[in-house]
XYZ file of C-alpha atoms in Angstrom:
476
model
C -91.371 109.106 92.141
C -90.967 106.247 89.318
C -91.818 108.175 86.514
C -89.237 111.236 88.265
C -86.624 108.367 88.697
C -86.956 106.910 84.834
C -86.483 110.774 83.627
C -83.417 111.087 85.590
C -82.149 108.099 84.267
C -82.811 109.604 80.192
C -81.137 112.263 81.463
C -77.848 110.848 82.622
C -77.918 108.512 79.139
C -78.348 111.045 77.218
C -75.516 113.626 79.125
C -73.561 110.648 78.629
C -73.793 110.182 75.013
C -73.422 113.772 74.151
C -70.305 113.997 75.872
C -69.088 110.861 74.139
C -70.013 112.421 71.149
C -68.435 115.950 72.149
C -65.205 114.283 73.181
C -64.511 113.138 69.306
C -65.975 116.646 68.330
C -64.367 118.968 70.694
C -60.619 117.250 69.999
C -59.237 119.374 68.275
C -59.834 122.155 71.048
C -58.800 120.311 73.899
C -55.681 119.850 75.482
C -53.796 117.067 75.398
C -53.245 116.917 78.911
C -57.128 116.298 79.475
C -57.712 113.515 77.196
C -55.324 110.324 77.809
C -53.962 108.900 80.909
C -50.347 109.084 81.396
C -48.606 105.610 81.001
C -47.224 105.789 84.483
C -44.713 102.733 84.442
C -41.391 103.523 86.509
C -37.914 101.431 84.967
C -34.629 101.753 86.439
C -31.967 103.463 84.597
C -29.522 100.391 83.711
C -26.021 100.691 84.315
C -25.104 100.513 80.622
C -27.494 102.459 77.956
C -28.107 99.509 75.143
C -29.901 101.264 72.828
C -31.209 101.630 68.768
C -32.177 104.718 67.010
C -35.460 104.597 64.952
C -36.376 106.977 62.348
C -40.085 108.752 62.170
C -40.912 107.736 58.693
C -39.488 105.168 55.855
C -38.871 101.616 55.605
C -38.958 100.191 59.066
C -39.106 103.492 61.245
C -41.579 104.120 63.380
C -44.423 104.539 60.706
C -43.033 102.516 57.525
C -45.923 103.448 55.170
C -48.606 105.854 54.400
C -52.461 105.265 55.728
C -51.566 103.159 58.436
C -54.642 102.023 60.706
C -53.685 101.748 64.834
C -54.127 98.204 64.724
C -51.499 97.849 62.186
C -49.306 99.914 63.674
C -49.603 98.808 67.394
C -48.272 95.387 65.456
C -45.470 96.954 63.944
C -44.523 98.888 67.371
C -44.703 95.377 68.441
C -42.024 94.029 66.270
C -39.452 96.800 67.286
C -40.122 96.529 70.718
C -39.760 92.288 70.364
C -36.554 93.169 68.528
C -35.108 94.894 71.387
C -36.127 92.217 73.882
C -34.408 89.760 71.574
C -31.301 90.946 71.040
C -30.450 92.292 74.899
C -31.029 95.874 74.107
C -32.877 98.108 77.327
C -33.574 101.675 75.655
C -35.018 102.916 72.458
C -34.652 106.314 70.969
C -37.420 106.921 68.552
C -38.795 110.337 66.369
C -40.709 112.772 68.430
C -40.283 115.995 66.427
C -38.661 116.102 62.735
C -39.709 117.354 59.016
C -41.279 119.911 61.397
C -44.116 117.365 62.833
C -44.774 116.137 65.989
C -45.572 112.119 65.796
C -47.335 112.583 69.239
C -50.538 114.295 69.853
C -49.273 117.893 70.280
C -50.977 121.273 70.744
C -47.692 122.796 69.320
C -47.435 121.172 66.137
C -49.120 119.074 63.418
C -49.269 115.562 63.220
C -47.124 113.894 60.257
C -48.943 113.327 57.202
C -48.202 109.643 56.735
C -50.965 108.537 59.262
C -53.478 109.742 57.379
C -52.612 111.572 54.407
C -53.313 114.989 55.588
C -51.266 117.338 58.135
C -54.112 117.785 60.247
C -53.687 119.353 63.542
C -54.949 115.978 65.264
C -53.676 112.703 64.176
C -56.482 109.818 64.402
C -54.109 107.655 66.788
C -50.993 108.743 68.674
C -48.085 106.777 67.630
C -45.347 107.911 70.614
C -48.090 106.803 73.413
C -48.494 103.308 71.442
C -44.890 103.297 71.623
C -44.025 103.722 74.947
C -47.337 101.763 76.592
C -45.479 98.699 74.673
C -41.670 99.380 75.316
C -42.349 99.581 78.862
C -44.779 96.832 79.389
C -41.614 94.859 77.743
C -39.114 96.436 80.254
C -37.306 98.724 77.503
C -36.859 102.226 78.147
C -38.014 105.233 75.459
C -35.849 108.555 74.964
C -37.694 110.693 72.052
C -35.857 112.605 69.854
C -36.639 116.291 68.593
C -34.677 117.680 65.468
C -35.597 121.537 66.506
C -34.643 123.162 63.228
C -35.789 120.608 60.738
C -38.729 121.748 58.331
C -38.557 118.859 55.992
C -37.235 119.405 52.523
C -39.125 122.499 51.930
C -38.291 125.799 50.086
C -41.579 127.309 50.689
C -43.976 127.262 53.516
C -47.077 126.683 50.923
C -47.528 123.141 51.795
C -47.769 123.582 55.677
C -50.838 123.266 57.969
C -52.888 126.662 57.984
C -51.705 126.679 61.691
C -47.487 125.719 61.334
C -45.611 127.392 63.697
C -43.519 128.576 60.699
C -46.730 130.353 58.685
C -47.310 132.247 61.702
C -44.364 133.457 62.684
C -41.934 133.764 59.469
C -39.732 135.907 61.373
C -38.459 132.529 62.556
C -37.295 131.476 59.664
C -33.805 131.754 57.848
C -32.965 130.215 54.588
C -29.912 128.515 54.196
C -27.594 128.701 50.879
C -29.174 125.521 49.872
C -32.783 127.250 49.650
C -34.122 124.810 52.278
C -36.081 126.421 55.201
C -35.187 125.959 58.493
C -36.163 127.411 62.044
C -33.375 130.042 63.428
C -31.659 128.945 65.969
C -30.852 132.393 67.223
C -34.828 133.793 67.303
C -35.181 133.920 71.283
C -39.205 133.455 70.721
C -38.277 130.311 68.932
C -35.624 128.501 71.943
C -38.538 129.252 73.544
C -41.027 127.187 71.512
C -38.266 124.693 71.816
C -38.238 124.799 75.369
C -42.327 124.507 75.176
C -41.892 121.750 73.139
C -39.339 119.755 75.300
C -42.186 120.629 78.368
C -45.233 119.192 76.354
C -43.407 115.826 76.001
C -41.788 115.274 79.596
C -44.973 116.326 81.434
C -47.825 114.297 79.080
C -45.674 111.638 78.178
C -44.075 109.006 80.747
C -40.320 109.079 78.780
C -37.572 108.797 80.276
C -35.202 110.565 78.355
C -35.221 113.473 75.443
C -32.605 114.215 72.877
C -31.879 117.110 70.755
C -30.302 116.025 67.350
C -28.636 118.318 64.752
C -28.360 121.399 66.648
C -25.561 122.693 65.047
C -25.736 125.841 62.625
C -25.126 122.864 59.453
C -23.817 124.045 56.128
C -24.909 127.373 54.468
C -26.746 128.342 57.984
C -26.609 131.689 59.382
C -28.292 133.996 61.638
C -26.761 137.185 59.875
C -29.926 139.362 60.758
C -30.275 138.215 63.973
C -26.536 138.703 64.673
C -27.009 142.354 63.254
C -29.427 143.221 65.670
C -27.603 142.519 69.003
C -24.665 144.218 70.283
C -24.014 140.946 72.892
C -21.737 138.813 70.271
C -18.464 139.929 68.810
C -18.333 138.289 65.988
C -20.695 135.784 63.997
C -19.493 132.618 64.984
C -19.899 133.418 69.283
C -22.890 134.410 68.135
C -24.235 130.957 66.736
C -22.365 129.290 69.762
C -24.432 131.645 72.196
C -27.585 131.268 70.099
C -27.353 127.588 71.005
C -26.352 127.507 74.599
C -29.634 129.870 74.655
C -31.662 126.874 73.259
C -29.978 124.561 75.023
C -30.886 126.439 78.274
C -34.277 126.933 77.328
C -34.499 122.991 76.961
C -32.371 122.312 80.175
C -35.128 124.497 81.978
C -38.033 122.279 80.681
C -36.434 118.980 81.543
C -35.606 120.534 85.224
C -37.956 119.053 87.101
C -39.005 116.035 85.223
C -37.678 112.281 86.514
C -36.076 112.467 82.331
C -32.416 112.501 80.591
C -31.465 115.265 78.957
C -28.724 114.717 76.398
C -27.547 115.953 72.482
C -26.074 114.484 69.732
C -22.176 116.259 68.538
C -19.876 116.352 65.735
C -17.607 113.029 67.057
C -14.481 115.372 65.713
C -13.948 118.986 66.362
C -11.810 122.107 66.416
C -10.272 121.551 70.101
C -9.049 118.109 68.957
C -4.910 117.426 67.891
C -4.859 116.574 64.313
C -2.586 113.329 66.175
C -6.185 112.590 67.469
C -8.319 112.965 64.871
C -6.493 111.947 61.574
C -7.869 112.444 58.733
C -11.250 112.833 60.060
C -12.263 116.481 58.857
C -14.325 118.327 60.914
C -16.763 120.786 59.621
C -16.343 124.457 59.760
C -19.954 124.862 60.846
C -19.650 122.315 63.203
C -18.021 124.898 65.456
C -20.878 126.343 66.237
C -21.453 123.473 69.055
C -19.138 124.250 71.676
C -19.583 121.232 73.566
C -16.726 122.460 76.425
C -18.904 125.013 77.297
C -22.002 123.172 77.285
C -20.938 120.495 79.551
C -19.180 122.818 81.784
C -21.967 124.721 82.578
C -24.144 121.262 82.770
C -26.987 121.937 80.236
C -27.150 118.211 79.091
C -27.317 114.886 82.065
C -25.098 113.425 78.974
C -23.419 113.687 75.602
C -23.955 111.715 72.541
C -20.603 111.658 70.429
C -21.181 110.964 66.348
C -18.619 108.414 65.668
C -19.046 107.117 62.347
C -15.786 105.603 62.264
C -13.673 102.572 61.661
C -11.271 100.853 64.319
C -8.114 101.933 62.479
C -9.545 103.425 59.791
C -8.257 105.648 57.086
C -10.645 108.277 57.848
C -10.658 108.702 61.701
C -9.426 106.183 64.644
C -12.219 105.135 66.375
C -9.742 104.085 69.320
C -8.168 107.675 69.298
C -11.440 109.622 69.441
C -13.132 107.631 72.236
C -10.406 108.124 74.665
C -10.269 112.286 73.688
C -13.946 111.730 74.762
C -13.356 109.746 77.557
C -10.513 112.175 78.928
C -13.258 114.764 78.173
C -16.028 112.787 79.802
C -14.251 112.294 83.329
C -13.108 116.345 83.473
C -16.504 117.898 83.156
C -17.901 115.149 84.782
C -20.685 114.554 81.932
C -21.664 111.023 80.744
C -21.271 109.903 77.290
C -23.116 107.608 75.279
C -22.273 107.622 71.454
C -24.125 107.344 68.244
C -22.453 104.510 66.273
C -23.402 103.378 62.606
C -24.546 99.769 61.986
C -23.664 99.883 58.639
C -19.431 100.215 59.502
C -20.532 96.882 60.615
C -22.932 95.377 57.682
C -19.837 96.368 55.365
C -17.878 93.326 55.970
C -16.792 93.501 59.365
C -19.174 91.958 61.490
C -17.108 92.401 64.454
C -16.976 96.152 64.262
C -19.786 96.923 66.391
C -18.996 94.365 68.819
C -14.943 95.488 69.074
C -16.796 99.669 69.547
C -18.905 98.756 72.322
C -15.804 97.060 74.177
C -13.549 100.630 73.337
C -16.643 102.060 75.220
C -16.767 100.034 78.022
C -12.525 100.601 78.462
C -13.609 104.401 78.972
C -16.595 103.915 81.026
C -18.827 105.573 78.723
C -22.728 105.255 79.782
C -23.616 103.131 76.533
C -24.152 103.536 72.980
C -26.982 103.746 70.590
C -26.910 102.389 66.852
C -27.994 103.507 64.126
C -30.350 102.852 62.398
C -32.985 100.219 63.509
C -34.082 100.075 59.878
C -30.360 98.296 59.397
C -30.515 95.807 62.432
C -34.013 95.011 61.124
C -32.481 94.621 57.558
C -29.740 92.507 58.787
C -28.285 89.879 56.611
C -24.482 89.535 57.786
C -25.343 88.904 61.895
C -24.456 91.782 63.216
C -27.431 91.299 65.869
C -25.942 88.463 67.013
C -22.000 89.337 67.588
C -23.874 93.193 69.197
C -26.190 90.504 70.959
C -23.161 88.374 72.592
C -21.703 91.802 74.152
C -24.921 92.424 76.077
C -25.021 88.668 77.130
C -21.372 87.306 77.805
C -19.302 88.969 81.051
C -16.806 91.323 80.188
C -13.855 88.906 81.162
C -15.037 86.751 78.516
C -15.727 89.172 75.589
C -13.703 87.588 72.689
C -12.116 91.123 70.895
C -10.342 91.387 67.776
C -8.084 93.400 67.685
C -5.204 95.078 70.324
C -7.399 97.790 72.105
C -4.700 98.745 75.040
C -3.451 101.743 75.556
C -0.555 102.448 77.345
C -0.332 103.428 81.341
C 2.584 105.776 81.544
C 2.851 109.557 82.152
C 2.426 110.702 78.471
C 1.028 114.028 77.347
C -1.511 112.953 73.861
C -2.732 116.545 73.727
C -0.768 118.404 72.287
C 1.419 116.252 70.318
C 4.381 118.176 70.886
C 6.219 119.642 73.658
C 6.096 123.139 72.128
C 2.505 124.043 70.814
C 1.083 127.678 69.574
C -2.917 128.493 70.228
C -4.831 131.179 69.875
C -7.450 130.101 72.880
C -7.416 131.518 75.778
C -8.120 127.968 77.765
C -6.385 124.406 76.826
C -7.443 120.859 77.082
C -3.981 119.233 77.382
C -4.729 115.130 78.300
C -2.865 112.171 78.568
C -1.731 109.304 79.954
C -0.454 107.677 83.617
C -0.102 105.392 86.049
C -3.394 105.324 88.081
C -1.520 103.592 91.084
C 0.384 106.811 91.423
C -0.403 110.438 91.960
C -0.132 112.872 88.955
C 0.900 116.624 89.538
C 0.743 119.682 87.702
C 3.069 122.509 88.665
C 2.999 120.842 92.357
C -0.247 120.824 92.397
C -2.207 116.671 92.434
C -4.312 116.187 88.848
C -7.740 114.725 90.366
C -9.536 114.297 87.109
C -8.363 110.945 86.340
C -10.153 108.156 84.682
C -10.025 104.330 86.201
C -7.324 103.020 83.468
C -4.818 106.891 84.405
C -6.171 109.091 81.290
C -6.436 112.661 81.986
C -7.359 115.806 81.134
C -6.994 119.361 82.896
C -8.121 122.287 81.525
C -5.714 125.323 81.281
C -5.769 129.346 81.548
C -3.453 131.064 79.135
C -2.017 134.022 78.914
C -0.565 135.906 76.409
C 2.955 134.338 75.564
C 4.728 131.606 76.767
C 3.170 129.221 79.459
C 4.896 126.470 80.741
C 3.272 123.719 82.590
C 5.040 120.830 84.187
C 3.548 117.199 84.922
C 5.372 114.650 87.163
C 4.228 111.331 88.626
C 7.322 108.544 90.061
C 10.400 109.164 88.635
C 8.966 110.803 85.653
């Protein structure tokens, strides 16, 4: 019996250290679900999303050099994460998927080449699970960000891991005017890699909210094959706003189930704005392709992120103007917003710009705001993080503002600028202005879609010809 028990005991030693030893072997074979433990803390969604966008790789992003080993970079996660703490912020949104890498341990795509040097298809630490294990021991939130199209800077797929996505399936690809590859937005089997991507995060990862970033069809894009083989779309340009919703859908399907945030970044200006509203800020003609009324009105996103790279004022676009389109916007469809501002409108000499943003924000009850870049806050030489800082700590009574950010409270119509207006849509936005003590009508009928400070917004059905709609609240 001694000398049975003493064999057993080899045995189990040994059965041990070979599957040790096949663990680091077999890696590459297994999935990810079967080889970490799911970080598992639960943090409340706050009531305002104070949040900083970092990049996947350059000078402070998420992996700031080449060759990095974990130790090194669990310090550096570290350092962002104590940065956030400092400085009042509750939510970071950090690179998942971009240059057509995944800086997670995925089973759908290769790791990024910084870590090691090589795009191999297992990276030898996993950067987004450092990440979150230290945001949310720290009480700060994660949303990951996936750029669905990007490839990297590449005009050929020579360069890519024997097993990219894009080497075996090229009929995913389209190549812009600009020679630089990109995934097709249109390909159905592609929305639904997207979609399988968007599934492989939210189920092995504990985040708690995902973001799709420059889904629009951007300049010299186009599905023409795609479009010439369906008999669905009219015309091109339905087609790329179709081909999105599609991707969009496949995404919002993912997400369904998981406890996670679904939301996309937008052009800040677009088509369906007044040119009273947007100034001078031009809007691109591919930027069309996002039609962001439709998206929120069927409910594909839990919120939408706004790009408003613009000054208070400013030459180029009104900050002031476009927030409240978005805020009429925000309170019709019922959809959240949370926008994307730049910290460098507020490293260029006024340090109050960020500061005076956040406050236009809070007058529309937007859900919160995320800067960008943390490589600039980190950077920081003119104390931005400190006047961004005093927002998150001082009570709204006693916010100290800069300029004249009221708006007025009386029945105005702001969209269209004029009481006579020619469109070729068949539906309208028209917003504006009232009273919120009083009651608003349309043709007789009460406006219900009214924000907390009386801005509005009620979507239309035209007809062909004239249509005349009338708007009374009090005397007016």
């Amino acid at each position: 019996m001694k000398k049975k028990y003493l064999l057993s005991l080899l045995v189990i030693i040994l059965v041990v250290g070979l599957g040790a030893g096949a663990f680091f072997l077999m890696r590459d074979y297994l999935p990810i679900s079967l080889q970490f433990q799911r970080d598992t803390v639960e943090l409340e969604t706050p009531a305002e999303i104070r949040s900083f966008y970092v990049q996947g790789f350059g000078e402070n992003a998420l992996i700031p050099e080449e060759d990095m080993s974990k130790g090194e970079m669990q310090d550096h996660i570290a350092s962002i994460v104590e940065h956030a703490v400092t400085y009042g912020y509750n939510t970071i949104y950090v690179d998942a998927v971009t240059g057509g890498e995944a800086y997670y341990d995925s089973d759908l795509l290769p790791s990024p080449s910084p870590i090691d040097g090589t795009p191999d298809k297992r990276a030898p630490y996993d950067p987004l699970r450092l990440f979150i294990k230290e945001a949310h021991q720290n009480g700060i939130r994660v949303y990951v960000v996936v750029n669905p199209y990007d490839l990297g800077a590449i005009t050929t797929t020579d360069g890519l891991y024997e097993k990219h996505p894009a080497l075996e399936n090229p009929q995913w690809l389209l190549t812009p005017t600009d020679g630089i590859l990109k995934f097709d937005p249109a390909n159905q089997d592609f929305q639904k890699f997207v979609g399988d991507l968007a599934s492989e995060i939210v189920t092995n990862y504990n985040v708690d909210g995902l973001h799709l970033v420059d889904i629009s069809y951007q300049s010299g894009m186009s599905s023409e094959s795609a479009f010439a083989g369906q008999s669905t779309a009219s015309d091109l340009a339905s087609f790329h706003q179709s081909s999105i919703i599609a991707l969009l859908s496949a995404v919002h399907t993912a997400t369904a189930n998981a406890d996670v945030s679904f939301g996309i970044t937008v052009p800040g200006v677009n088509s369906q704005m007044d040119e009273s509203i947007r100034g001078n800020a031009a809007f691109a003609a591919d930027d069309q392709a996002i039609d962001a009324a439709s998206i929120m009105e069927q409910g594909l996103v839990d919120y939408i992120t706004p790009e408003l790279f613009y000054s208070i004022d400013g030459e180029s676009g009104d900050y002031r103007s476009l927030v409240q389109w978005w805020g009429e916007t925000s309170d019709y469809y019922r959809i959240p917003v949370i926008t994307l501002n730049r910290v460098a409108e507020a490293q260029s000499g006024d340090q109050f710009a960020l500061a005076d943003q956040i406050y236009l924000n809070r007058l529309q009850n937007f859900k919160g705001h995320i800067l960008s870049t943390y490589a600039d806050l980190a950077s920081d030489s003119q104390g931005v993080n400190v006047y961004t800082a005093s927002m998150y700590a001082m009570p709204e009574s006693e916010q100290a503002i800069s300029v004249d950010l009221s708006y007025g409270q009386t029945l105005e119509i702001t969209r269209p600028s004029s009481e006579e207006f020619t469109t070729y849509y068949s539906k309208y936005f028209i917003m504006g202005t009232s009273d919120p003590s009083l009651p608003l009508t349309l043709n007789g009928e009460e406006v219900e879609a009214r924000g907390e400070g009386g801005t509005f917004g009620v979507l239309v059905e035209l007809s062909l010809g004239e249509n005349s709609f009338t708007f009374e609240q009090g005397e007016n």
